[in-house]
Amino acid sequence: MKNYVDLDKLEKVPKGILFGYRDVVDDTLDNSEHSKYGEVFKSQVEEGLINNVTIEKETDARMLYKKL
């Protein structure tokens, strides 16, 4: 399933910096869809399908990722 991550935005995230899905999501994705596709991105990170990104912190409201 597509995660709607803008690869250029993801590439620009410096190594070691925390970021959220909304920081790297494609601008064409409607805000109402962020939760749905944010879950897809989270699953892909957990499965190792997204290179050099780990889950750093999970809260009820937001997932924070770290670029390695």
PDB file of C-alpha atoms in Angstrom:
ATOM      1  CA  MET A   1       0.000   0.000   0.000  1.00  0.00           C
ATOM      2  CA  LYS A   2       1.232   3.483  -0.814  1.00  0.00           C
ATOM      3  CA  ASN A   3       2.399   5.604   2.130  1.00  0.00           C
ATOM      4  CA  TYR A   4       2.356   9.037   0.398  1.00  0.00           C
ATOM      5  CA  VAL A   5       5.803   9.977   1.695  1.00  0.00           C
ATOM      6  CA  ASP A   6       7.531  12.673  -0.326  1.00  0.00           C
ATOM      7  CA  LEU A   7      10.966  11.110  -0.824  1.00  0.00           C
ATOM      8  CA  ASP A   8      12.576  14.524  -1.358  1.00  0.00           C
ATOM      9  CA  LYS A   9      11.269  15.703   2.025  1.00  0.00           C
ATOM     10  CA  LEU A  10      12.440  12.488   3.689  1.00  0.00           C
ATOM     11  CA  GLU A  11      15.880  12.846   2.107  1.00  0.00           C
ATOM     12  CA  LYS A  12      16.178  16.391   3.495  1.00  0.00           C
ATOM     13  CA  VAL A  13      15.580  15.265   7.095  1.00  0.00           C
ATOM     14  CA  PRO A  14      19.016  15.347   8.763  1.00  0.00           C
ATOM     15  CA  LYS A  15      20.317  12.149  10.344  1.00  0.00           C
ATOM     16  CA  GLY A  16      19.537  11.915  14.044  1.00  0.00           C
ATOM     17  CA  ILE A  17      16.655  14.394  13.896  1.00  0.00           C
ATOM     18  CA  LEU A  18      13.174  13.401  15.082  1.00  0.00           C
ATOM     19  CA  PHE A  19      10.310  13.921  12.657  1.00  0.00           C
ATOM     20  CA  GLY A  20       6.655  13.056  12.255  1.00  0.00           C
ATOM     21  CA  TYR A  21       4.794  11.640   9.283  1.00  0.00           C
ATOM     22  CA  ARG A  22       3.266  15.053   8.633  1.00  0.00           C
ATOM     23  CA  ASP A  23       6.795  16.430   8.134  1.00  0.00           C
ATOM     24  CA  VAL A  24       7.453  14.131   5.171  1.00  0.00           C
ATOM     25  CA  VAL A  25       3.998  13.498   3.711  1.00  0.00           C
ATOM     26  CA  ASP A  26       3.292  14.505   0.121  1.00  0.00           C
ATOM     27  CA  ASP A  27       1.474  17.840  -0.096  1.00  0.00           C
ATOM     28  CA  THR A  28      -1.180  16.315  -2.364  1.00  0.00           C
ATOM     29  CA  LEU A  29      -2.542  14.059   0.396  1.00  0.00           C
ATOM     30  CA  ASP A  30      -5.628  15.495   2.088  1.00  0.00           C
ATOM     31  CA  ASN A  31      -5.181  16.155   5.821  1.00  0.00           C
ATOM     32  CA  SER A  32      -8.112  13.864   6.611  1.00  0.00           C
ATOM     33  CA  GLU A  33      -6.099  10.944   5.199  1.00  0.00           C
ATOM     34  CA  HIS A  34      -2.923  11.523   7.254  1.00  0.00           C
ATOM     35  CA  SER A  35      -3.898   9.095  10.028  1.00  0.00           C
ATOM     36  CA  LYS A  36      -4.679   6.280   7.617  1.00  0.00           C
ATOM     37  CA  TYR A  37      -1.484   6.575   5.618  1.00  0.00           C
ATOM     38  CA  GLY A  38       0.573   7.428   8.691  1.00  0.00           C
ATOM     39  CA  GLU A  39      -0.305   3.936   9.943  1.00  0.00           C
ATOM     40  CA  VAL A  40       0.891   2.497   6.625  1.00  0.00           C
ATOM     41  CA  PHE A  41       4.195   4.361   7.009  1.00  0.00           C
ATOM     42  CA  LYS A  42       4.552   3.119  10.612  1.00  0.00           C
ATOM     43  CA  SER A  43       4.022  -0.479   9.516  1.00  0.00           C
ATOM     44  CA  GLN A  44       6.553  -0.107   6.723  1.00  0.00           C
ATOM     45  CA  VAL A  45       9.133   1.296   9.156  1.00  0.00           C
ATOM     46  CA  GLU A  46       8.468  -1.572  11.599  1.00  0.00           C
ATOM     47  CA  GLU A  47       8.879  -4.120   8.807  1.00  0.00           C
ATOM     48  CA  GLY A  48      12.147  -2.538   7.652  1.00  0.00           C
ATOM     49  CA  LEU A  49      10.736  -1.460   4.296  1.00  0.00           C
ATOM     50  CA  ILE A  50      11.774   2.166   4.864  1.00  0.00           C
ATOM     51  CA  ASN A  51      15.568   2.335   4.981  1.00  0.00           C
ATOM     52  CA  ASN A  52      17.403   4.283   7.679  1.00  0.00           C
ATOM     53  CA  VAL A  53      14.286   5.241   9.670  1.00  0.00           C
ATOM     54  CA  THR A  54      13.283   3.936  13.105  1.00  0.00           C
ATOM     55  CA  ILE A  55      10.419   4.623  15.477  1.00  0.00           C
ATOM     56  CA  GLU A  56      11.831   6.762  18.250  1.00  0.00           C
ATOM     57  CA  LYS A  57       8.775   7.654  20.335  1.00  0.00           C
ATOM     58  CA  GLU A  58       5.127   6.678  20.285  1.00  0.00           C
ATOM     59  CA  THR A  59       2.447   8.696  22.050  1.00  0.00           C
ATOM     60  CA  ASP A  60      -1.328   8.543  21.868  1.00  0.00           C
ATOM     61  CA  ALA A  61      -1.382  11.494  19.505  1.00  0.00           C
ATOM     62  CA  ARG A  62       1.773  11.124  17.430  1.00  0.00           C
ATOM     63  CA  MET A  63       4.563   8.867  16.240  1.00  0.00           C
ATOM     64  CA  LEU A  64       8.057  10.289  16.113  1.00  0.00           C
ATOM     65  CA  TYR A  65      10.638   8.777  13.818  1.00  0.00           C
ATOM     66  CA  LYS A  66      14.384   9.156  13.638  1.00  0.00           C
ATOM     67  CA  LYS A  67      16.487   9.084  10.509  1.00  0.00           C
ATOM     68  CA  LEU A  68      19.633   7.009  10.902  1.00  0.00           C
TER      69      LEU A  68
END
